[in-house]
Amino acid sequence: MAVLLFSILIPVFIGFLLCQLLWQSKKPYFSVKICLSVGLGLGISSCCFFLWLLYLKPEVKSFIMLEAIIIMCLLLMLSLSTRKNPSIAEYSRNMSGNSVIFPPILFVFFVVLVVAVYIFTCFSLENPHGDWDAWGIWNSRARFIFRSCEQWESAFSGLSHWSHPDYPLLVPGVIARCWKYIDSDTTVIPILISMFFTIAAAGLLMSTLRIFRGINQALLAGIVLLGTPFYIVNGASQYADVPLSFFCLATMVLFCFKDIDEENSFGLLFLGGAMSGLAAWTKNEGILFLFAVILAHFISVVATKGLKVYIKELYPFAIGLIPVFAVILYFKTQVSSATDLFMDQSRELLLVRLLEPSRYLMIAKAFIKSLFWFGSGLFVMVILYRFLAGENREKMFKTSVMMQAITLSVIIISYFLIYLITPFDLPWHLSTSLKRLFLHLWPSFIFLIFLTARNPEELI
């Protein structure tokens, strides 16, 4: 087990060093950085592993040496960097203060946490290979890469059209990398990676809200996310949906920190670009998220700060994004097959679907029903809480809140349009995918609601 954990903790350590290097502050914020490091490190390792497969293809020892060199370089750069910035520590001290934990909220949180751990553990023990998409797409592709050596690219041929060979490689790439490390395709690795992402998403949500809105607000948000059965089961199913939801949340969190920590804006924007790029490297829906973020960033910054500020912010964001985007572009153009969503689609068929009123009605009904019952009714409860609690009067997050709202809106509208033109049977497509699409945005939505709502201390 120690070797298994070591194979995963190496990239997490790389991610932590990069976070430390790019985001230096007087107060370390280990909880936030550690949570960010999980996705960042595993994502970077997946990209490096993909490039290693393409150009080197030697024994795994060379890849271990590559990661060791990366660690040494980051440690050297970190030791030479002495810049410190107290602004975010001062902000956190002023915002959260010495808030007292409300015992009922803490009790409910621990109950929900225990139940979530129980559900995740039981599902993983009963389904060590994960659910259908895990063994049909993600883990099978990782196993093909691990076992096939020189022929690994055959996993993306059009012959396996049913397994979505156009899907990006973050999850199968990092699984195959860990299997290469230990020279065994054990089912424990996908379970651990899924667990890491699930914990990191909840930890990032709570640790960030703890800084911005106090401990009780953070606990309430944790209760909602961990109390969403579908989220926990999906994480244990070893799908790529929870990792994608993590990267969406991480991007939003980093832009919020940038709003109140201008002196570290370069590093935070760099990390934001990398996280949004890794979202696109996780699933095709992440590509949509990336372009929604770019559009929302442009609109929100220009509207609140002006075009000059946007151009200034675009530079570090692009630097963080471009390396990951280059990997995605190469994969999409040189390795993967075409997406099945647009195969055999003529202009005439698209026009017929767009002009069919019954499709609009069916999709609208499915959206409303899925949202109303999402999380066993938690979506409605969160909206009700936001309405009853009222708006938080803090204006420091004006730009990032606008950006988050625009991003989520653009994605929802895009999902609606995609369902309009889908070549698949519409009722089947809605029933099998819509709930998981909403899952991608669920942690980010919770974060936006609890960031903008008054906290329990203010309501008393």
Short mmCIF file of C-alpha atoms in Angstrom, two decimals:
data_model
loop_
_atom_site.label_atom_id
_atom_site.label_comp_id
_atom_site.label_asym_id
_atom_site.label_seq_id
_atom_site.Cartn_x
_atom_site.Cartn_y
_atom_site.Cartn_z
CA MET A 1 0.00 0.00 0.00
CA ALA A 2 2.90 2.36 0.73
CA VAL A 3 4.20 1.97 -2.82
CA LEU A 4 0.73 2.61 -4.22
CA LEU A 5 0.35 5.81 -2.22
CA PHE A 6 3.87 6.89 -3.15
CA SER A 7 3.08 6.61 -6.86
CA ILE A 8 0.18 9.06 -6.38
CA LEU A 9 1.81 11.37 -3.83
CA ILE A 10 4.77 12.18 -6.11
CA PRO A 11 2.65 14.21 -8.59
CA VAL A 12 0.69 15.73 -5.68
CA PHE A 13 4.03 16.93 -4.25
CA ILE A 14 4.92 18.40 -7.65
CA GLY A 15 1.61 20.23 -7.67
CA PHE A 16 2.22 21.56 -4.15
CA LEU A 17 5.67 22.86 -5.04
CA LEU A 18 4.25 24.63 -8.08
CA CYS A 19 1.47 26.18 -5.97
CA GLN A 20 4.03 27.35 -3.42
CA LEU A 21 6.21 28.84 -6.12
CA LEU A 22 3.45 30.72 -7.92
CA TRP A 23 1.39 31.73 -4.89
CA GLN A 24 3.50 32.97 -2.01
CA SER A 25 1.88 34.67 0.95
CA LYS A 26 2.69 35.39 4.56
CA LYS A 27 0.12 32.84 5.67
CA PRO A 28 0.73 29.52 3.87
CA TYR A 29 -2.87 28.29 3.48
CA PHE A 30 -1.76 24.69 3.36
CA SER A 31 -5.29 23.30 3.20
CA VAL A 32 -6.17 25.27 0.06
CA LYS A 33 -2.84 24.59 -1.62
CA ILE A 34 -2.86 20.88 -0.79
CA CYS A 35 -6.33 20.50 -2.29
CA LEU A 36 -5.27 22.42 -5.39
CA SER A 37 -2.11 20.30 -5.57
CA VAL A 38 -4.06 17.06 -5.97
CA GLY A 39 -5.61 18.04 -9.29
CA LEU A 40 -2.72 20.19 -10.48
CA GLY A 41 -0.09 17.54 -9.81
CA LEU A 42 -2.06 14.61 -11.20
CA GLY A 43 -2.98 16.69 -14.26
CA ILE A 44 0.61 17.74 -14.96
CA SER A 45 1.79 14.17 -14.48
CA SER A 46 -0.84 12.95 -16.94
CA CYS A 47 0.32 15.47 -19.57
CA CYS A 48 3.98 14.52 -19.05
CA PHE A 49 3.12 10.83 -19.27
CA PHE A 50 1.30 11.41 -22.57
CA LEU A 51 4.33 13.23 -24.01
CA TRP A 52 6.59 10.47 -22.71
CA LEU A 53 4.49 7.89 -24.53
CA LEU A 54 4.68 9.90 -27.75
CA TYR A 55 8.35 10.75 -27.94
CA LEU A 56 10.40 8.60 -25.57
CA LYS A 57 8.73 5.21 -25.02
CA PRO A 58 11.64 3.75 -23.00
CA GLU A 59 11.46 1.98 -19.66
CA VAL A 60 9.51 3.59 -16.85
CA LYS A 61 12.74 4.45 -15.01
CA SER A 62 13.27 7.36 -17.40
CA PHE A 63 9.85 8.77 -16.53
CA ILE A 64 10.62 8.48 -12.83
CA MET A 65 13.85 10.38 -13.49
CA LEU A 66 11.89 13.03 -15.40
CA GLU A 67 9.60 13.63 -12.43
CA ALA A 68 12.59 13.67 -10.09
CA ILE A 69 14.21 16.37 -12.24
CA ILE A 70 10.97 18.40 -12.17
CA ILE A 71 10.89 18.16 -8.35
CA MET A 72 14.53 19.24 -8.03
CA CYS A 73 14.02 22.19 -10.37
CA LEU A 74 10.92 23.34 -8.46
CA LEU A 75 12.74 23.00 -5.13
CA LEU A 76 15.66 25.04 -6.47
CA MET A 77 13.37 27.76 -7.82
CA LEU A 78 11.43 27.84 -4.58
CA SER A 79 14.59 28.18 -2.50
CA LEU A 80 15.72 31.12 -4.64
CA SER A 81 12.36 32.85 -4.37
CA THR A 82 11.95 35.09 -1.33
CA ARG A 83 8.89 37.14 -2.27
CA LYS A 84 6.27 37.33 0.46
CA ASN A 85 2.87 38.94 0.35
CA PRO A 86 0.84 39.53 3.53
CA SER A 87 -2.28 40.90 1.89
CA ILE A 88 -4.27 37.67 1.73
CA ALA A 89 -3.41 36.76 5.32
CA GLU A 90 -4.68 40.12 6.48
CA TYR A 91 -7.85 39.65 4.47
CA SER A 92 -8.52 36.23 5.93
CA ARG A 93 -7.97 37.46 9.47
CA ASN A 94 -10.43 40.32 8.93
CA MET A 95 -13.04 38.18 7.21
CA SER A 96 -13.22 35.01 9.27
CA GLY A 97 -12.07 36.52 12.52
CA ASN A 98 -12.66 34.31 15.56
CA SER A 99 -15.99 32.87 14.43
CA VAL A 100 -17.46 30.33 16.83
CA ILE A 101 -18.49 26.96 15.45
CA PHE A 102 -22.19 26.25 15.91
CA PRO A 103 -22.40 22.73 17.48
CA PRO A 104 -25.54 21.64 15.55
CA ILE A 105 -23.88 22.46 12.21
CA LEU A 106 -20.70 20.65 13.24
CA PHE A 107 -22.67 17.60 14.38
CA VAL A 108 -24.63 17.38 11.12
CA PHE A 109 -21.40 17.76 9.14
CA PHE A 110 -19.72 14.85 10.92
CA VAL A 111 -22.80 12.66 10.43
CA VAL A 112 -22.86 13.48 6.71
CA LEU A 113 -19.10 12.92 6.46
CA VAL A 114 -19.33 9.47 8.07
CA VAL A 115 -22.20 8.48 5.76
CA ALA A 116 -20.29 9.73 2.70
CA VAL A 117 -17.20 7.74 3.67
CA TYR A 118 -19.35 4.66 4.28
CA ILE A 119 -21.07 4.98 0.88
CA PHE A 120 -17.79 5.52 -0.96
CA THR A 121 -16.11 2.59 0.79
CA CYS A 122 -18.99 0.14 0.32
CA PHE A 123 -19.42 1.02 -3.35
CA SER A 124 -15.68 0.69 -3.99
CA LEU A 125 -15.51 -2.70 -2.27
CA GLU A 126 -18.53 -3.99 -4.19
CA ASN A 127 -17.38 -2.49 -7.51
CA PRO A 128 -13.55 -2.47 -7.50
CA HIS A 129 -13.49 -1.89 -11.28
CA GLY A 130 -15.94 1.01 -10.97
CA ASP A 131 -19.22 1.38 -12.81
CA TRP A 132 -19.86 0.99 -16.54
CA ASP A 133 -18.04 4.08 -17.86
CA ALA A 134 -15.02 3.26 -15.69
CA TRP A 135 -14.38 -0.23 -17.01
CA GLY A 136 -15.83 0.56 -20.43
CA ILE A 137 -13.90 3.79 -21.07
CA TRP A 138 -11.51 5.21 -18.49
CA ASN A 139 -9.93 2.16 -16.84
CA SER A 140 -10.00 0.04 -19.98
CA ARG A 141 -8.13 2.76 -21.86
CA ALA A 142 -5.61 3.04 -19.03
CA ARG A 143 -5.15 -0.73 -19.07
CA PHE A 144 -4.67 -0.70 -22.86
CA ILE A 145 -1.94 1.94 -22.50
CA PHE A 146 -0.30 0.01 -19.65
CA ARG A 147 -0.27 -3.36 -21.41
CA SER A 148 0.09 -2.54 -25.10
CA CYS A 149 3.44 -0.72 -25.03
CA GLU A 150 4.21 0.42 -28.59
CA GLN A 151 0.62 -0.09 -29.81
CA TRP A 152 -1.04 2.10 -27.16
CA GLU A 153 -2.44 4.50 -29.80
CA SER A 154 -4.69 1.71 -31.10
CA ALA A 155 -6.93 2.37 -28.11
CA PHE A 156 -8.11 5.54 -29.88
CA SER A 157 -9.01 4.03 -33.23
CA GLY A 158 -12.51 4.34 -34.65
CA LEU A 159 -12.98 0.58 -34.17
CA SER A 160 -13.80 1.21 -30.50
CA HIS A 161 -16.29 3.93 -31.37
CA TRP A 162 -18.62 2.98 -28.49
CA SER A 163 -15.87 3.79 -25.94
CA HIS A 164 -15.54 7.44 -27.02
CA PRO A 165 -11.94 7.37 -28.35
CA ASP A 166 -12.05 11.19 -28.59
CA TYR A 167 -12.16 11.61 -24.80
CA PRO A 168 -9.06 13.30 -23.34
CA LEU A 169 -6.50 11.40 -21.29
CA LEU A 170 -6.15 12.95 -17.85
CA VAL A 171 -7.81 10.15 -15.90
CA PRO A 172 -6.61 7.11 -17.91
CA GLY A 173 -3.20 8.75 -18.32
CA VAL A 174 -2.58 9.19 -14.61
CA ILE A 175 -3.93 5.69 -13.85
CA ALA A 176 -1.62 4.11 -16.45
CA ARG A 177 1.29 6.18 -15.09
CA CYS A 178 0.75 4.84 -11.58
CA TRP A 179 0.44 1.29 -12.90
CA LYS A 180 3.75 1.75 -14.70
CA TYR A 181 5.33 2.89 -11.45
CA ILE A 182 4.28 -0.25 -9.56
CA ASP A 183 4.25 -2.56 -12.61
CA SER A 184 0.76 -3.82 -11.84
CA ASP A 185 -2.70 -2.83 -13.05
CA THR A 186 -4.28 -3.24 -9.64
CA THR A 187 -7.80 -1.90 -9.10
CA VAL A 188 -6.61 -0.05 -6.00
CA ILE A 189 -5.04 2.75 -8.06
CA PRO A 190 -8.26 3.96 -9.77
CA ILE A 191 -10.06 3.77 -6.41
CA LEU A 192 -7.37 5.88 -4.72
CA ILE A 193 -7.30 8.45 -7.52
CA SER A 194 -11.09 8.77 -7.40
CA MET A 195 -10.91 9.14 -3.62
CA PHE A 196 -8.21 11.82 -3.89
CA PHE A 197 -10.29 13.89 -6.32
CA THR A 198 -13.48 13.52 -4.27
CA ILE A 199 -11.76 14.55 -1.05
CA ALA A 200 -9.87 17.37 -2.77
CA ALA A 201 -13.07 18.87 -4.22
CA ALA A 202 -14.81 18.88 -0.83
CA GLY A 203 -11.67 20.11 0.92
CA LEU A 204 -11.12 22.93 -1.56
CA LEU A 205 -14.74 24.07 -1.28
CA MET A 206 -14.67 24.12 2.51
CA SER A 207 -11.17 25.50 3.07
CA THR A 208 -11.80 28.40 0.67
CA LEU A 209 -15.16 29.29 2.19
CA ARG A 210 -13.56 29.02 5.63
CA ILE A 211 -11.22 31.84 4.61
CA PHE A 212 -13.80 34.00 2.85
CA ARG A 213 -17.02 33.40 4.79
CA GLY A 214 -16.16 31.70 8.10
CA ILE A 215 -16.21 28.16 9.48
CA ASN A 216 -19.98 27.71 9.74
CA GLN A 217 -20.59 28.69 6.13
CA ALA A 218 -17.84 26.27 5.11
CA LEU A 219 -19.42 23.46 7.11
CA LEU A 220 -22.82 24.11 5.52
CA ALA A 221 -21.29 23.94 2.05
CA GLY A 222 -19.51 20.71 3.00
CA ILE A 223 -22.81 19.25 4.23
CA VAL A 224 -24.43 20.01 0.87
CA LEU A 225 -21.64 18.56 -1.28
CA LEU A 226 -20.88 15.50 0.83
CA GLY A 227 -24.61 15.04 1.40
CA THR A 228 -25.22 14.69 -2.34
CA PRO A 229 -25.46 10.90 -2.80
CA PHE A 230 -25.01 11.08 -6.56
CA TYR A 231 -21.74 13.00 -6.15
CA ILE A 232 -20.25 10.44 -3.75
CA VAL A 233 -21.43 7.44 -5.79
CA ASN A 234 -20.15 9.02 -9.02
CA GLY A 235 -16.77 9.55 -7.38
CA ALA A 236 -16.66 5.94 -6.22
CA SER A 237 -17.75 4.85 -9.73
CA GLN A 238 -14.32 6.03 -10.96
CA TYR A 239 -15.81 8.26 -13.65
CA ALA A 240 -14.12 11.46 -14.86
CA ASP A 241 -17.05 13.64 -13.78
CA VAL A 242 -15.82 14.35 -10.23
CA PRO A 243 -12.28 15.20 -11.45
CA LEU A 244 -13.83 17.60 -13.97
CA SER A 245 -15.96 19.18 -11.24
CA PHE A 246 -12.78 19.65 -9.20
CA PHE A 247 -11.02 21.56 -11.98
CA CYS A 248 -14.08 23.74 -12.57
CA LEU A 249 -14.20 24.61 -8.87
CA ALA A 250 -10.44 25.17 -8.68
CA THR A 251 -10.59 27.67 -11.54
CA MET A 252 -13.36 29.63 -9.82
CA VAL A 253 -11.56 29.60 -6.47
CA LEU A 254 -8.32 30.90 -7.97
CA PHE A 255 -10.09 33.82 -9.65
CA CYS A 256 -11.67 34.71 -6.29
CA PHE A 257 -8.27 34.76 -4.60
CA LYS A 258 -6.97 36.89 -7.45
CA ASP A 259 -9.68 39.48 -6.76
CA ILE A 260 -8.41 40.11 -3.24
CA ASP A 261 -4.69 39.43 -3.74
CA GLU A 262 -3.54 41.62 -6.63
CA GLU A 263 0.16 41.29 -5.71
CA ASN A 264 -0.03 37.56 -6.40
CA SER A 265 -2.35 37.95 -9.39
CA PHE A 266 0.22 36.68 -11.91
CA GLY A 267 0.68 33.34 -10.15
CA LEU A 268 -3.01 32.94 -9.39
CA LEU A 269 -4.00 33.66 -12.98
CA PHE A 270 -1.29 31.28 -14.19
CA LEU A 271 -2.75 28.56 -11.98
CA GLY A 272 -6.25 29.47 -13.15
CA GLY A 273 -5.21 29.02 -16.77
CA ALA A 274 -3.58 25.67 -15.97
CA MET A 275 -6.64 24.43 -14.05
CA SER A 276 -9.07 25.40 -16.82
CA GLY A 277 -6.78 23.70 -19.33
CA LEU A 278 -6.70 20.54 -17.21
CA ALA A 279 -10.51 20.62 -17.13
CA ALA A 280 -10.38 20.39 -20.92
CA TRP A 281 -7.83 17.56 -20.64
CA THR A 282 -10.29 15.63 -18.43
CA LYS A 283 -13.44 15.44 -20.59
CA ASN A 284 -14.86 17.01 -23.75
CA GLU A 285 -17.23 18.98 -21.54
CA GLY A 286 -14.14 20.56 -20.02
CA ILE A 287 -13.33 22.12 -23.40
CA LEU A 288 -16.70 23.84 -23.25
CA PHE A 289 -15.89 24.97 -19.71
CA LEU A 290 -12.57 26.40 -20.88
CA PHE A 291 -14.16 28.55 -23.59
CA ALA A 292 -16.94 29.61 -21.19
CA VAL A 293 -14.29 30.76 -18.70
CA ILE A 294 -12.42 32.71 -21.38
CA LEU A 295 -15.63 34.45 -22.46
CA ALA A 296 -16.78 35.12 -18.89
CA HIS A 297 -13.35 36.45 -17.90
CA PHE A 298 -13.42 38.89 -20.79
CA ILE A 299 -16.95 40.15 -20.06
CA SER A 300 -16.56 40.46 -16.28
CA VAL A 301 -13.15 42.15 -16.25
CA VAL A 302 -13.95 44.58 -19.07
CA ALA A 303 -17.27 45.45 -17.43
CA THR A 304 -15.79 46.10 -13.97
CA LYS A 305 -12.16 47.11 -14.56
CA GLY A 306 -11.73 48.00 -18.22
CA LEU A 307 -10.04 46.55 -21.30
CA LYS A 308 -6.47 47.41 -20.21
CA VAL A 309 -6.81 45.35 -17.03
CA TYR A 310 -8.22 42.43 -19.02
CA ILE A 311 -5.26 42.46 -21.42
CA LYS A 312 -2.93 42.53 -18.42
CA GLU A 313 -4.70 39.56 -16.83
CA LEU A 314 -4.92 37.59 -20.07
CA TYR A 315 -1.13 37.22 -20.31
CA PRO A 316 -0.50 35.05 -17.19
CA PHE A 317 -3.74 33.13 -17.75
CA ALA A 318 -2.61 32.26 -21.30
CA ILE A 319 0.87 31.24 -20.11
CA GLY A 320 -0.67 28.75 -17.70
CA LEU A 321 -3.14 27.49 -20.29
CA ILE A 322 -1.05 27.18 -23.46
CA PRO A 323 1.16 24.18 -22.49
CA VAL A 324 -1.88 22.10 -21.52
CA PHE A 325 -3.89 23.31 -24.49
CA ALA A 326 -1.04 22.32 -26.82
CA VAL A 327 -1.17 18.79 -25.43
CA ILE A 328 -4.95 18.68 -25.96
CA LEU A 329 -4.64 20.03 -29.50
CA TYR A 330 -2.05 17.42 -30.42
CA PHE A 331 -4.15 14.63 -28.93
CA LYS A 332 -7.29 15.79 -30.73
CA THR A 333 -5.63 16.24 -34.12
CA GLN A 334 -3.06 13.44 -34.17
CA VAL A 335 -4.21 10.64 -31.85
CA SER A 336 -7.94 10.54 -31.12
CA SER A 337 -10.84 9.83 -33.45
CA ALA A 338 -13.55 12.36 -34.27
CA THR A 339 -16.25 12.94 -31.67
CA ASP A 340 -19.42 10.93 -32.24
CA LEU A 341 -21.55 13.99 -31.46
CA PHE A 342 -20.82 15.54 -34.85
CA MET A 343 -20.25 12.47 -36.98
CA ASP A 344 -22.62 12.02 -39.93
CA GLN A 345 -24.24 15.39 -39.18
CA SER A 346 -25.38 17.29 -42.26
CA ARG A 347 -26.57 20.89 -42.34
CA GLU A 348 -30.04 19.73 -43.31
CA LEU A 349 -30.31 17.44 -40.29
CA LEU A 350 -29.03 20.14 -37.95
CA LEU A 351 -31.55 22.61 -39.32
CA VAL A 352 -34.43 20.13 -38.93
CA ARG A 353 -33.51 19.51 -35.29
CA LEU A 354 -33.12 23.22 -34.54
CA LEU A 355 -36.55 24.00 -36.00
CA GLU A 356 -38.41 21.23 -34.19
CA PRO A 357 -40.43 22.79 -31.29
CA SER A 358 -40.99 19.46 -29.53
CA ARG A 359 -37.25 19.10 -28.92
CA TYR A 360 -37.12 22.45 -27.12
CA LEU A 361 -40.04 21.45 -24.92
CA MET A 362 -38.60 18.03 -24.12
CA ILE A 363 -35.18 19.45 -23.21
CA ALA A 364 -36.67 22.25 -21.11
CA LYS A 365 -38.81 19.77 -19.15
CA ALA A 366 -35.80 17.50 -18.58
CA PHE A 367 -33.67 20.44 -17.38
CA ILE A 368 -36.31 21.65 -14.93
CA LYS A 369 -37.03 18.16 -13.59
CA SER A 370 -33.33 17.27 -13.22
CA LEU A 371 -32.50 20.52 -11.45
CA PHE A 372 -35.49 20.30 -9.13
CA TRP A 373 -34.59 16.79 -8.00
CA PHE A 374 -30.82 17.13 -8.26
CA GLY A 375 -29.09 15.91 -5.13
CA SER A 376 -32.37 14.50 -3.84
CA GLY A 377 -33.75 18.03 -3.62
CA LEU A 378 -30.56 19.72 -2.38
CA PHE A 379 -30.55 22.10 -5.34
CA VAL A 380 -33.89 23.56 -4.25
CA MET A 381 -32.74 23.72 -0.62
CA VAL A 382 -29.58 25.62 -1.59
CA ILE A 383 -31.60 28.12 -3.62
CA LEU A 384 -34.00 28.52 -0.69
CA TYR A 385 -31.10 29.09 1.71
CA ARG A 386 -29.67 31.79 -0.54
CA PHE A 387 -33.07 33.50 -0.73
CA LEU A 388 -33.69 33.40 3.03
CA ALA A 389 -30.14 34.29 4.06
CA GLY A 390 -29.91 37.31 1.78
CA GLU A 391 -26.91 38.75 -0.02
CA ASN A 392 -23.49 39.12 1.53
CA ARG A 393 -22.56 42.79 1.37
CA GLU A 394 -18.86 42.19 0.71
CA LYS A 395 -18.00 43.61 -2.74
CA MET A 396 -14.42 42.37 -3.01
CA PHE A 397 -15.53 39.46 -5.19
CA LYS A 398 -17.64 41.51 -7.60
CA THR A 399 -15.60 40.57 -10.68
CA SER A 400 -15.14 36.89 -9.84
CA VAL A 401 -18.80 36.45 -8.83
CA MET A 402 -19.89 37.95 -12.15
CA MET A 403 -17.45 35.68 -13.93
CA GLN A 404 -18.74 32.58 -12.15
CA ALA A 405 -22.37 33.44 -12.90
CA ILE A 406 -21.62 34.04 -16.58
CA THR A 407 -19.57 30.85 -16.85
CA LEU A 408 -22.30 28.67 -15.38
CA SER A 409 -24.96 30.36 -17.53
CA VAL A 410 -22.97 29.94 -20.75
CA ILE A 411 -22.40 26.26 -20.01
CA ILE A 412 -26.06 25.57 -19.25
CA ILE A 413 -27.15 27.32 -22.46
CA SER A 414 -24.51 25.39 -24.41
CA TYR A 415 -25.74 22.09 -22.97
CA PHE A 416 -29.25 22.99 -24.12
CA LEU A 417 -28.01 23.70 -27.65
CA ILE A 418 -25.99 20.48 -27.78
CA TYR A 419 -29.06 18.44 -26.89
CA LEU A 420 -30.94 20.20 -29.68
CA ILE A 421 -28.51 18.95 -32.32
CA THR A 422 -27.59 15.57 -30.81
CA PRO A 423 -27.69 12.73 -33.37
CA PHE A 424 -28.72 10.27 -30.66
CA ASP A 425 -32.20 9.44 -29.50
CA LEU A 426 -33.07 12.54 -27.48
CA PRO A 427 -34.93 10.91 -24.53
CA TRP A 428 -32.12 8.37 -24.15
CA HIS A 429 -29.41 11.02 -24.38
CA LEU A 430 -31.10 13.21 -21.76
CA SER A 431 -31.73 10.36 -19.35
CA THR A 432 -28.17 9.02 -19.53
CA SER A 433 -26.13 12.22 -19.45
CA LEU A 434 -27.96 15.29 -18.14
CA LYS A 435 -27.57 14.52 -14.46
CA ARG A 436 -23.83 14.02 -14.85
CA LEU A 437 -23.51 17.29 -16.78
CA PHE A 438 -25.07 19.13 -13.86
CA LEU A 439 -22.70 17.27 -11.55
CA HIS A 440 -19.72 18.94 -13.25
CA LEU A 441 -21.01 22.34 -12.11
CA TRP A 442 -22.39 21.33 -8.71
CA PRO A 443 -19.36 22.20 -6.50
CA SER A 444 -18.88 25.51 -8.35
CA PHE A 445 -22.57 26.32 -7.92
CA ILE A 446 -22.43 25.55 -4.19
CA PHE A 447 -19.35 27.75 -3.90
CA LEU A 448 -21.06 30.65 -5.66
CA ILE A 449 -24.19 30.39 -3.50
CA PHE A 450 -22.38 30.23 -0.16
CA LEU A 451 -19.86 32.88 -1.19
CA THR A 452 -22.60 35.40 -1.93
CA ALA A 453 -25.01 34.48 0.89
CA ARG A 454 -24.81 35.87 4.40
CA ASN A 455 -23.28 33.40 6.84
CA PRO A 456 -25.02 32.02 9.96
CA GLU A 457 -23.22 34.49 12.25
CA GLU A 458 -24.78 37.39 10.35
CA LEU A 459 -28.26 35.87 10.55
CA ILE A 460 -28.32 35.77 14.34
#
